[in-house]
Amino acid sequence: MKQSPIPLLTDGKRVDGRLPEEHRPVTMQVGVLPNANGSALVAYGNTVVLAAVYGPREPIPRYITVPDKAVVRVRYHMAPFSTDDRKNPAPTRREIEISKVVKQALEAVVFLEQYPKSTIDVFLEVLQADGSTRVTSITAASLALADAGIPMRDLVVGVSVGKINDTVIVDLNKLEDNYGDGDLPIAIAYRNNWVLLMQLDGVWKPSEVKRGLELAFKAAENIYRNMREALKGRYMAVVQQ
């Protein structure tokens, strides 16, 4: 593990002044792209992700067609200007891996059988990266799918958990993501109490994983409420037009 240029935890507070269990401010907006079937812009602090959904539509190429359900395709990408150092626009191994895990989390809640022989394409563009881009993207993708009117069992909330020494924290920023002692991204279908994604990096005690799940579900409650309010506001505006 690399040594952080500054202390990550001082007198019980983190580098940005938060307590270990404190999530950054979350903002979200739905229906931001007129040409998409569904779209959302989500920010966890300074991390900003734009999600766009196209479909259900005819699969291209045709050979990917599945006769009894839809195929979900996810493309996660970090914009070249999203980090301090300009990123190569070509997809990296990390971006390909995140695309796959987001796809798996979404497939668990979408009623794929309602759209046989079709595809649902989800594009995720990280506009600004300050840690927790994977989980921010999961929340944005879920909102965009709901905006597209695609039936789901539940909305999916993404929350990151990490470790600084022996302290478990929620919602990692960039410094904590790069220099912390562990990383635990989680995707939660909050209403159904399902964990759809849980990846682990670092060495964790069982008690620390339990504490991480507790923090994740506590943070997910507020984010889930914000997601529902954003969708309500979107459709109330449509009704009033």
Coordinates of N, CA and C in Angstrom, one line a residue:
M1 N 0.8 -1.2 0.0 CA 0.0 0.0 0.0 C 0.9 1.3 0.0
K2 N 0.6 2.2 -0.9 CA 1.4 3.4 -1.0 C 1.1 4.3 0.3
Q3 N 2.1 5.1 0.6 CA 2.0 6.0 1.7 C 1.3 7.3 1.3
S4 N 0.3 7.7 2.1 CA -0.5 8.9 1.7 C 0.4 10.1 2.0
P5 N 0.3 11.1 1.1 CA 1.1 12.3 1.3 C 0.6 13.1 2.6
I6 N -0.6 12.9 3.0 CA -1.1 13.5 4.2 C -1.8 12.5 5.1
P7 N -2.0 12.7 6.4 CA -2.7 11.7 7.2 C -4.2 11.6 6.8
L8 N -4.7 10.4 6.7 CA -6.0 10.1 6.2 C -7.0 10.2 7.3
L9 N -6.6 10.1 8.6 CA -7.5 10.2 9.7 C -6.7 10.9 10.9
T10 N -7.3 12.0 11.3 CA -6.7 12.8 12.4 C -7.8 13.1 13.4
D11 N -7.6 12.7 14.7 CA -8.5 12.9 15.8 C -10.0 12.5 15.4
G12 N -10.0 11.4 14.7 CA -11.4 10.8 14.4 C -12.0 11.4 13.2
K13 N -11.3 12.3 12.5 CA -11.9 13.0 11.3 C -11.0 12.7 10.1
R14 N -11.7 12.6 8.9 CA -11.0 12.3 7.7 C -10.4 13.5 7.0
V15 N -9.7 13.3 5.9 CA -9.0 14.5 5.2 C -10.0 15.6 4.8
D16 N -11.2 15.2 4.5 CA -12.2 16.3 4.1 C -13.1 16.7 5.2
G17 N -12.8 16.3 6.5 CA -13.5 16.8 7.6 C -14.7 15.9 8.0
R18 N -14.9 14.8 7.3 CA -16.1 14.0 7.6 C -15.7 13.0 8.7
L19 N -16.7 12.5 9.4 CA -16.6 11.4 10.3 C -16.6 10.1 9.6
P20 N -16.1 9.0 10.2 CA -16.0 7.8 9.4 C -17.3 7.3 8.8
E21 N -18.4 7.5 9.5 CA -19.7 7.0 9.0 C -20.5 8.1 8.2
E22 N -19.8 9.2 7.8 CA -20.5 10.3 7.1 C -20.3 10.2 5.6
H23 N -21.4 10.2 4.9 CA -21.3 10.1 3.4 C -21.2 11.6 2.9
R24 N -20.6 11.7 1.7 CA -20.5 13.0 1.1 C -21.9 13.4 0.6
P25 N -22.2 14.7 0.4 CA -23.5 15.2 -0.2 C -23.7 14.5 -1.5
V26 N -25.0 14.0 -1.7 CA -25.4 13.3 -2.9 C -26.4 14.2 -3.7
T27 N -26.1 14.5 -4.9 CA -27.1 15.2 -5.8 C -27.4 14.3 -7.0
M28 N -28.6 14.5 -7.5 CA -29.0 13.7 -8.7 C -30.1 14.4 -9.5
Q29 N -30.0 14.2 -10.8 CA -30.9 14.8 -11.7 C -31.3 13.7 -12.7
V30 N -32.6 13.6 -13.1 CA -33.0 12.6 -14.0 C -33.6 13.3 -15.3
G31 N -33.4 12.6 -16.4 CA -33.9 13.1 -17.7 C -33.1 14.2 -18.3
V32 N -31.7 14.1 -18.2 CA -30.9 15.2 -18.6 C -30.5 15.1 -20.1
L33 N -30.7 14.0 -20.7 CA -30.4 13.9 -22.2 C -31.6 13.6 -23.0
P34 N -32.1 14.5 -23.8 CA -33.3 14.4 -24.5 C -33.2 13.2 -25.6
N35 N -32.1 12.9 -26.1 CA -32.0 11.9 -27.1 C -31.9 10.5 -26.6
A36 N -31.8 10.3 -25.3 CA -31.7 9.0 -24.6 C -33.1 8.6 -24.2
N37 N -33.3 7.3 -24.1 CA -34.6 6.8 -23.5 C -34.7 7.0 -22.0
G38 N -33.5 7.1 -21.4 CA -33.5 7.4 -20.0 C -32.1 7.9 -19.6
S39 N -32.0 8.8 -18.7 CA -30.7 9.4 -18.3 C -30.7 9.9 -16.9
A40 N -29.5 10.1 -16.4 CA -29.3 10.6 -15.0 C -27.9 11.1 -14.8
L41 N -27.9 12.2 -14.0 CA -26.6 12.8 -13.6 C -26.5 12.7 -12.1
V42 N -25.5 12.0 -11.6 CA -25.4 11.7 -10.1 C -24.0 12.2 -9.7
A43 N -24.0 12.8 -8.5 CA -22.7 13.3 -7.9 C -22.7 12.8 -6.5
Y44 N -21.5 12.1 -6.1 CA -21.2 11.8 -4.7 C -20.0 12.8 -4.4
G45 N -20.3 13.9 -3.8 CA -19.3 14.8 -3.5 C -18.8 15.4 -4.9
N46 N -17.5 15.3 -5.1 CA -16.9 15.8 -6.3 C -16.9 14.7 -7.5
T47 N -17.3 13.5 -7.2 CA -17.4 12.5 -8.2 C -18.7 12.7 -9.0
V48 N -18.6 12.8 -10.3 CA -19.8 13.1 -11.1 C -19.9 12.1 -12.2
V49 N -21.1 11.4 -12.4 CA -21.2 10.4 -13.4 C -22.5 10.7 -14.2
L50 N -22.4 10.6 -15.5 CA -23.6 10.7 -16.4 C -23.9 9.4 -16.9
A51 N -25.2 9.0 -16.8 CA -25.7 7.7 -17.3 C -26.7 7.9 -18.4
A52 N -26.7 7.1 -19.4 CA -27.7 7.2 -20.5 C -28.1 5.7 -20.9
V53 N -29.4 5.5 -21.1 CA -29.9 4.2 -21.4 C -30.6 4.3 -22.8
Y54 N -30.3 3.4 -23.7 CA -30.9 3.3 -25.0 C -31.5 1.9 -25.1
G55 N -32.8 1.9 -25.4 CA -33.5 0.6 -25.5 C -34.7 0.5 -24.6
P56 N -35.3 -0.7 -24.6 CA -35.0 -1.9 -25.4 C -35.0 -1.6 -26.9
R57 N -34.1 -2.2 -27.6 CA -34.0 -2.0 -29.0 C -33.5 -3.3 -29.7
E58 N -33.5 -3.3 -31.0 CA -33.0 -4.5 -31.8 C -31.5 -4.6 -31.6
P59 N -31.1 -5.8 -31.3 CA -29.7 -6.1 -31.0 C -28.8 -5.9 -32.3
I60 N -27.7 -5.2 -32.1 CA -26.7 -5.1 -33.2 C -25.4 -5.3 -32.5
P61 N -24.7 -6.4 -33.0 CA -25.0 -7.3 -34.1 C -26.0 -8.3 -33.6
R62 N -26.7 -8.9 -34.6 CA -27.8 -9.8 -34.4 C -27.5 -11.1 -33.6
Y63 N -26.2 -11.5 -33.8 CA -25.9 -12.8 -33.2 C -25.9 -12.8 -31.6
I64 N -25.9 -11.6 -31.0 CA -26.0 -11.6 -29.5 C -27.4 -11.8 -29.0
T65 N -28.4 -11.9 -29.9 CA -29.8 -12.0 -29.5 C -30.0 -13.3 -28.6
V66 N -30.8 -13.1 -27.6 CA -31.2 -14.2 -26.7 C -32.7 -14.3 -26.9
P67 N -33.3 -15.5 -27.3 CA -34.7 -15.6 -27.7 C -35.7 -15.3 -26.6
D68 N -35.3 -15.5 -25.3 CA -36.3 -15.4 -24.2 C -36.1 -14.2 -23.3
K69 N -35.1 -13.4 -23.5 CA -34.9 -12.2 -22.6 C -34.0 -11.2 -23.3
A70 N -34.0 -10.0 -22.7 CA -33.1 -9.0 -23.2 C -31.7 -9.2 -22.8
V71 N -30.8 -8.6 -23.6 CA -29.3 -8.6 -23.2 C -29.0 -7.2 -22.7
V72 N -28.4 -7.1 -21.5 CA -27.9 -5.8 -21.0 C -26.5 -5.6 -21.3
R73 N -26.2 -4.5 -21.9 CA -24.8 -4.1 -22.2 C -24.4 -2.8 -21.5
V74 N -23.3 -2.9 -20.8 CA -22.9 -1.7 -20.0 C -21.5 -1.3 -20.5
R75 N -21.3 0.0 -20.7 CA -20.0 0.6 -21.0 C -19.7 1.7 -20.0
Y76 N -18.8 1.4 -19.1 CA -18.3 2.3 -18.1 C -17.0 3.0 -18.7
H77 N -16.9 4.3 -18.6 CA -15.8 5.0 -19.2 C -15.5 6.2 -18.4
M78 N -14.2 6.5 -18.2 CA -13.7 7.7 -17.6 C -13.3 8.7 -18.6
A79 N -13.9 9.9 -18.6 CA -13.5 10.9 -19.6 C -12.1 11.3 -19.4
P80 N -11.4 11.6 -20.5 CA -9.9 12.0 -20.4 C -9.7 13.2 -19.4
F81 N -10.7 14.0 -19.2 CA -10.6 15.2 -18.3 C -11.1 14.9 -16.9
S82 N -11.4 13.7 -16.6 CA -12.1 13.4 -15.3 C -11.1 13.3 -14.2
T83 N -9.8 13.2 -14.5 CA -8.8 13.1 -13.4 C -7.7 14.2 -13.6
D84 N -6.9 14.3 -12.6 CA -5.9 15.4 -12.6 C -4.9 15.2 -13.8
D85 N -4.5 14.0 -14.0 CA -3.7 13.7 -15.2 C -4.6 13.2 -16.3
R86 N -4.3 13.8 -17.5 CA -5.2 13.4 -18.6 C -5.2 11.9 -18.9
K87 N -6.3 11.3 -18.9 CA -6.5 9.8 -19.1 C -6.5 9.5 -20.6
N88 N -5.9 8.4 -20.9 CA -6.0 7.9 -22.3 C -7.5 7.5 -22.6
P89 N -8.1 8.0 -23.6 CA -9.5 7.7 -23.9 C -9.8 6.3 -24.2
A90 N -8.8 5.5 -24.5 CA -9.0 4.1 -24.8 C -9.4 3.3 -23.6
P91 N -10.3 2.3 -23.7 CA -10.8 1.6 -22.5 C -9.7 0.8 -21.8
T92 N -9.6 0.9 -20.5 CA -8.6 0.2 -19.8 C -9.2 -1.1 -19.2
R93 N -8.3 -2.0 -18.7 CA -8.8 -3.2 -18.1 C -9.7 -3.0 -16.9
R94 N -9.4 -1.9 -16.2 CA -10.3 -1.6 -15.0 C -11.7 -1.2 -15.5
E95 N -11.7 -0.4 -16.6 CA -13.0 0.0 -17.1 C -13.8 -1.2 -17.6
I96 N -13.2 -2.1 -18.3 CA -13.8 -3.3 -18.8 C -14.4 -4.1 -17.6
E97 N -13.6 -4.2 -16.5 CA -14.0 -5.0 -15.4 C -15.2 -4.4 -14.7
I98 N -15.1 -3.0 -14.5 CA -16.3 -2.3 -13.9 C -17.5 -2.4 -14.7
S99 N -17.4 -2.4 -16.0 CA -18.5 -2.5 -16.9 C -19.2 -3.9 -16.7
K100 N -18.4 -4.9 -16.5 CA -19.0 -6.3 -16.2 C -19.7 -6.4 -14.9
V101 N -19.1 -5.8 -13.8 CA -19.7 -6.0 -12.5 C -21.0 -5.1 -12.4
V102 N -21.0 -3.9 -13.1 CA -22.2 -3.1 -13.1 C -23.3 -3.8 -13.8
K103 N -23.0 -4.5 -14.9 CA -23.9 -5.2 -15.7 C -24.6 -6.3 -14.9
Q104 N -23.7 -7.1 -14.1 CA -24.2 -8.1 -13.3 C -25.2 -7.6 -12.2
A105 N -24.9 -6.5 -11.6 CA -25.8 -5.9 -10.6 C -27.1 -5.5 -11.2
L106 N -27.1 -4.9 -12.4 CA -28.3 -4.5 -13.0 C -29.2 -5.7 -13.5
E107 N -28.5 -6.7 -14.0 CA -29.3 -7.8 -14.5 C -30.1 -8.5 -13.4
A108 N -29.6 -8.4 -12.1 CA -30.3 -9.0 -11.0 C -31.7 -8.4 -10.7
V109 N -31.9 -7.1 -11.2 CA -33.2 -6.4 -10.9 C -34.1 -6.1 -12.1
V110 N -33.5 -6.1 -13.3 CA -34.3 -5.8 -14.5 C -35.1 -7.0 -14.9
F111 N -36.4 -6.8 -15.2 CA -37.2 -7.9 -15.7 C -36.9 -8.2 -17.2
L112 N -35.8 -8.9 -17.4 CA -35.3 -9.1 -18.7 C -36.2 -9.9 -19.6
E113 N -37.0 -10.8 -19.0 CA -37.9 -11.6 -19.8 C -39.0 -10.9 -20.5
Q114 N -39.2 -9.6 -20.1 CA -40.3 -8.8 -20.7 C -39.9 -8.3 -22.1
Y115 N -38.6 -8.4 -22.4 CA -38.1 -7.8 -23.6 C -37.2 -8.8 -24.4
P116 N -37.8 -9.9 -24.8 CA -37.0 -11.0 -25.6 C -36.5 -10.4 -26.9
K117 N -35.4 -11.0 -27.3 CA -34.7 -10.6 -28.6 C -34.4 -9.1 -28.7
S118 N -34.0 -8.5 -27.6 CA -33.7 -7.1 -27.6 C -32.4 -6.8 -26.7
T119 N -31.9 -5.6 -26.9 CA -30.8 -5.2 -26.0 C -31.2 -3.9 -25.2
I120 N -30.6 -3.8 -24.1 CA -30.7 -2.5 -23.3 C -29.3 -2.1 -23.1
D121 N -28.9 -0.9 -23.7 CA -27.6 -0.4 -23.6 C -27.5 0.7 -22.5
V122 N -26.5 0.5 -21.7 CA -26.3 1.5 -20.6 C -24.9 2.1 -20.8
F123 N -24.8 3.4 -20.9 CA -23.5 4.1 -21.1 C -23.3 4.9 -19.8
L124 N -22.1 4.8 -19.2 CA -21.7 5.5 -18.0 C -20.4 6.3 -18.3
E125 N -20.5 7.5 -18.1 CA -19.4 8.4 -18.4 C -19.0 9.2 -17.1
V126 N -17.8 8.9 -16.6 CA -17.3 9.6 -15.4 C -16.8 10.9 -15.8
L127 N -17.5 12.0 -15.5 CA -17.1 13.3 -15.8 C -16.1 13.9 -14.9
Q128 N -16.1 13.5 -13.6 CA -15.2 14.0 -12.6 C -15.0 12.9 -11.6
A129 N -13.7 12.5 -11.4 CA -13.4 11.4 -10.5 C -12.8 11.9 -9.2
D130 N -13.4 11.6 -8.1 CA -12.8 11.8 -6.8 C -13.2 10.6 -5.8
G131 N -12.9 9.4 -6.3 CA -13.2 8.2 -5.6 C -14.6 7.8 -5.7
S132 N -14.8 6.5 -5.5 CA -16.1 5.8 -5.5 C -16.8 6.0 -6.9
T133 N -16.1 6.0 -8.0 CA -16.7 6.1 -9.3 C -17.6 4.9 -9.6
R134 N -17.2 3.7 -9.2 CA -17.9 2.5 -9.5 C -19.3 2.5 -8.9
V135 N -19.4 2.9 -7.6 CA -20.7 2.8 -7.0 C -21.6 4.0 -7.4
T136 N -20.9 5.1 -7.7 CA -21.7 6.3 -8.2 C -22.3 5.9 -9.5
S137 N -21.6 5.2 -10.3 CA -22.1 4.7 -11.6 C -23.3 3.8 -11.5
I138 N -23.2 2.9 -10.5 CA -24.3 2.0 -10.3 C -25.6 2.7 -9.9
T139 N -25.5 3.7 -9.1 CA -26.7 4.5 -8.7 C -27.2 5.2 -9.9
A140 N -26.3 5.8 -10.7 CA -26.7 6.6 -11.9 C -27.4 5.7 -12.9
A141 N -26.8 4.5 -13.1 CA -27.4 3.5 -14.1 C -28.8 3.1 -13.7
S142 N -29.0 2.8 -12.4 CA -30.3 2.4 -11.9 C -31.3 3.5 -12.2
L143 N -30.9 4.8 -11.9 CA -31.8 5.9 -12.1 C -32.2 6.1 -13.6
A144 N -31.2 5.9 -14.4 CA -31.4 6.1 -15.9 C -32.3 5.0 -16.4
L145 N -32.2 3.7 -15.9 CA -33.1 2.6 -16.3 C -34.5 2.9 -15.9
A146 N -34.7 3.5 -14.6 CA -36.0 3.8 -14.2 C -36.6 5.0 -15.0
D147 N -35.8 5.9 -15.4 CA -36.2 7.0 -16.2 C -36.6 6.5 -17.6
A148 N -36.0 5.4 -18.1 CA -36.4 4.9 -19.4 C -37.7 4.0 -19.3
G149 N -38.2 3.9 -18.1 CA -39.5 3.1 -17.9 C -39.3 1.6 -18.0
I150 N -38.0 1.2 -17.8 CA -37.8 -0.3 -17.8 C -38.1 -0.9 -16.4
P151 N -39.0 -1.9 -16.4 CA -39.4 -2.5 -15.1 C -38.3 -3.1 -14.4
M152 N -38.2 -2.8 -13.1 CA -37.2 -3.4 -12.2 C -37.8 -3.8 -10.9
R153 N -37.1 -4.8 -10.3 CA -37.6 -5.3 -9.0 C -37.3 -4.2 -7.9
D154 N -36.3 -3.4 -8.1 CA -36.0 -2.4 -7.1 C -34.9 -1.5 -7.7
L155 N -34.8 -0.3 -7.2 CA -33.7 0.6 -7.5 C -32.4 0.0 -6.9
V156 N -31.3 0.2 -7.5 CA -30.0 -0.2 -7.0 C -29.2 1.0 -6.5
V157 N -28.7 0.9 -5.3 CA -27.9 1.9 -4.7 C -26.4 1.4 -4.6
G158 N -25.5 2.3 -5.0 CA -24.1 1.9 -4.9 C -23.5 2.7 -3.7
V159 N -22.7 2.0 -2.9 CA -22.1 2.6 -1.7 C -20.7 2.0 -1.6
S160 N -19.7 2.8 -1.4 CA -18.3 2.3 -1.1 C -18.0 2.4 0.4
V161 N -17.3 1.4 0.8 CA -16.8 1.3 2.2 C -15.3 1.0 2.1
G162 N -14.6 1.5 3.1 CA -13.1 1.3 3.1 C -12.6 1.2 4.5
K163 N -11.2 1.1 4.6 CA -10.6 1.0 5.9 C -9.4 2.0 5.9
I164 N -9.2 2.7 7.1 CA -8.0 3.4 7.4 C -7.5 2.9 8.7
N165 N -6.4 2.2 8.6 CA -5.9 1.4 9.8 C -7.0 0.5 10.3
D166 N -7.5 0.7 11.4 CA -8.6 -0.2 11.9 C -10.0 0.4 11.9
T167 N -10.1 1.6 11.3 CA -11.3 2.3 11.2 C -12.0 2.1 9.9
V168 N -13.3 1.6 10.0 CA -14.1 1.4 8.8 C -14.8 2.7 8.4
I169 N -14.7 3.1 7.2 CA -15.3 4.4 6.7 C -16.2 4.1 5.5
V170 N -17.1 5.1 5.3 CA -18.0 5.0 4.2 C -17.8 6.1 3.1
D171 N -18.0 5.7 1.9 CA -17.9 6.7 0.8 C -16.5 7.3 0.6
L172 N -15.6 6.5 0.0 CA -14.2 6.9 -0.1 C -14.0 8.0 -1.1
N173 N -13.2 9.0 -0.7 CA -12.8 10.0 -1.7 C -11.5 9.5 -2.4
K174 N -10.9 10.3 -3.3 CA -9.8 9.8 -4.1 C -8.6 9.4 -3.2
L175 N -8.2 10.2 -2.2 CA -7.1 9.9 -1.4 C -7.3 8.6 -0.6
E176 N -8.5 8.5 -0.1 CA -8.8 7.3 0.7 C -8.8 6.0 -0.2
D177 N -9.3 6.2 -1.4 CA -9.3 5.2 -2.4 C -7.9 4.7 -2.8
N178 N -7.0 5.7 -2.9 CA -5.7 5.4 -3.4 C -4.8 4.9 -2.3
Y179 N -4.9 5.4 -1.1 CA -4.0 5.2 0.0 C -4.6 4.4 1.2
G180 N -5.9 4.1 1.2 CA -6.5 3.4 2.3 C -6.0 2.0 2.4
D181 N -6.4 1.3 3.5 CA -6.0 -0.1 3.7 C -7.0 -1.1 3.2
G182 N -8.1 -0.7 2.6 CA -9.0 -1.6 2.1 C -10.2 -0.9 1.4
D183 N -10.8 -1.7 0.5 CA -11.9 -1.1 -0.3 C -13.0 -2.2 -0.5
L184 N -14.2 -1.8 -0.3 CA -15.3 -2.7 -0.3 C -16.5 -2.0 -1.0
P185 N -16.6 -2.0 -2.3 CA -17.7 -1.5 -3.0 C -18.9 -2.4 -3.0
I186 N -20.1 -1.8 -2.7 CA -21.3 -2.6 -2.5 C -22.4 -2.0 -3.3
A187 N -23.3 -2.9 -3.9 CA -24.5 -2.5 -4.6 C -25.7 -3.1 -3.8
I188 N -26.7 -2.3 -3.5 CA -27.8 -2.8 -2.7 C -29.1 -2.5 -3.3
A189 N -30.0 -3.5 -3.4 CA -31.4 -3.3 -3.7 C -32.1 -3.0 -2.4
Y190 N -32.2 -1.8 -2.0 CA -32.5 -1.4 -0.6 C -33.8 -1.9 -0.1
R191 N -34.9 -1.8 -0.9 CA -36.2 -2.2 -0.4 C -36.3 -3.7 -0.2
N192 N -35.6 -4.4 -1.0 CA -35.6 -5.9 -0.9 C -34.5 -6.4 0.0
N193 N -33.6 -5.5 0.5 CA -32.6 -5.9 1.4 C -31.6 -6.9 0.8
W194 N -31.3 -6.7 -0.5 CA -30.4 -7.6 -1.3 C -29.1 -6.9 -1.5
V195 N -28.0 -7.7 -1.3 CA -26.7 -7.2 -1.7 C -26.4 -7.8 -3.1
L196 N -26.3 -7.0 -4.1 CA -26.1 -7.4 -5.5 C -24.7 -7.5 -5.9
L197 N -23.8 -6.7 -5.3 CA -22.4 -6.7 -5.6 C -21.6 -6.4 -4.3
M198 N -20.6 -7.2 -4.1 CA -19.7 -6.9 -2.9 C -18.3 -7.4 -3.3
Q199 N -17.4 -6.5 -3.6 CA -16.1 -6.8 -3.9 C -15.2 -6.4 -2.8
L200 N -14.1 -7.0 -2.6 CA -13.2 -6.7 -1.4 C -11.8 -6.7 -1.8
D201 N -11.1 -5.6 -1.4 CA -9.7 -5.5 -1.6 C -9.0 -5.1 -0.3
G202 N -7.9 -5.8 0.1 CA -7.3 -5.6 1.3 C -7.6 -6.8 2.3
V203 N -7.1 -6.6 3.5 CA -7.3 -7.6 4.5 C -8.4 -7.1 5.5
W204 N -9.5 -7.9 5.6 CA -10.6 -7.5 6.5 C -10.9 -8.6 7.5
K205 N -11.2 -8.1 8.7 CA -11.7 -9.1 9.7 C -13.2 -9.2 9.5
P206 N -13.8 -10.3 9.9 CA -15.3 -10.5 9.8 C -16.0 -9.4 10.5
S207 N -15.6 -8.9 11.6 CA -16.2 -7.8 12.3 C -16.2 -6.5 11.5
E208 N -15.1 -6.3 10.8 CA -15.0 -5.1 9.9 C -15.9 -5.2 8.7
V209 N -16.0 -6.4 8.1 CA -17.0 -6.5 7.0 C -18.4 -6.3 7.5
K210 N -18.7 -6.8 8.7 CA -20.1 -6.6 9.2 C -20.3 -5.1 9.5
R211 N -19.3 -4.4 10.0 CA -19.5 -2.9 10.2 C -19.6 -2.2 8.9
G212 N -18.9 -2.7 7.9 CA -19.0 -2.0 6.6 C -20.3 -2.2 6.0
L213 N -20.9 -3.4 6.1 CA -22.3 -3.6 5.6 C -23.3 -2.7 6.4
E214 N -23.1 -2.5 7.7 CA -24.0 -1.7 8.4 C -23.9 -0.2 7.9
L215 N -22.7 0.3 7.7 CA -22.5 1.6 7.2 C -23.1 1.8 5.8
A216 N -22.9 0.7 5.0 CA -23.4 0.8 3.6 C -25.0 0.9 3.6
F217 N -25.6 0.1 4.4 CA -27.1 0.1 4.4 C -27.6 1.4 5.0
K218 N -26.9 1.9 6.0 CA -27.3 3.2 6.5 C -27.2 4.3 5.5
A219 N -26.1 4.4 4.8 CA -26.0 5.4 3.7 C -27.0 5.1 2.6
A220 N -27.2 3.9 2.2 CA -28.1 3.5 1.1 C -29.5 4.0 1.4
E221 N -29.9 4.0 2.7 CA -31.3 4.5 3.0 C -31.5 5.9 2.5
N222 N -30.6 6.8 2.8 CA -30.8 8.2 2.4 C -30.7 8.3 0.9
I223 N -29.7 7.6 0.3 CA -29.6 7.7 -1.2 C -30.8 7.2 -1.9
Y224 N -31.3 6.1 -1.4 CA -32.5 5.5 -2.0 C -33.7 6.5 -1.9
R225 N -33.8 7.2 -0.8 CA -34.9 8.2 -0.7 C -34.7 9.3 -1.7
N226 N -33.4 9.7 -1.9 CA -33.2 10.8 -2.8 C -33.5 10.3 -4.3
M227 N -33.2 9.1 -4.6 CA -33.5 8.5 -5.9 C -35.0 8.5 -6.2
R228 N -35.8 8.1 -5.2 CA -37.2 8.1 -5.4 C -37.8 9.6 -5.6
E229 N -37.2 10.5 -4.8 CA -37.6 11.9 -4.9 C -37.3 12.5 -6.3
A230 N -36.1 12.1 -6.8 CA -35.7 12.6 -8.1 C -36.6 12.1 -9.2
L231 N -37.0 10.8 -9.1 CA -37.9 10.2 -10.1 C -39.3 10.9 -10.0
K232 N -39.7 11.1 -8.8 CA -41.0 11.7 -8.6 C -41.1 13.1 -9.2
G233 N -40.0 13.8 -8.9 CA -39.9 15.2 -9.5 C -39.9 15.2 -11.0
R234 N -39.2 14.2 -11.6 CA -39.1 14.1 -13.0 C -40.5 13.9 -13.6
Y235 N -41.3 13.0 -13.0 CA -42.6 12.6 -13.6 C -43.7 13.6 -13.2
M236 N -43.5 14.3 -12.1 CA -44.5 15.4 -11.8 C -44.3 16.5 -12.8
A237 N -43.1 16.8 -13.2 CA -42.8 17.8 -14.2 C -43.4 17.4 -15.5
V238 N -43.3 16.1 -15.9 CA -43.9 15.7 -17.2 C -45.4 15.8 -17.2
V239 N -46.0 15.4 -16.0 CA -47.5 15.5 -15.9 C -48.0 16.9 -16.0
Q240 N -47.2 17.9 -15.5 CA -47.7 19.3 -15.4 C -47.4 20.0 -16.7
Q241 N -46.7 19.4 -17.7 CA -46.5 20.0 -18.9 C -47.7 20.0 -19.8

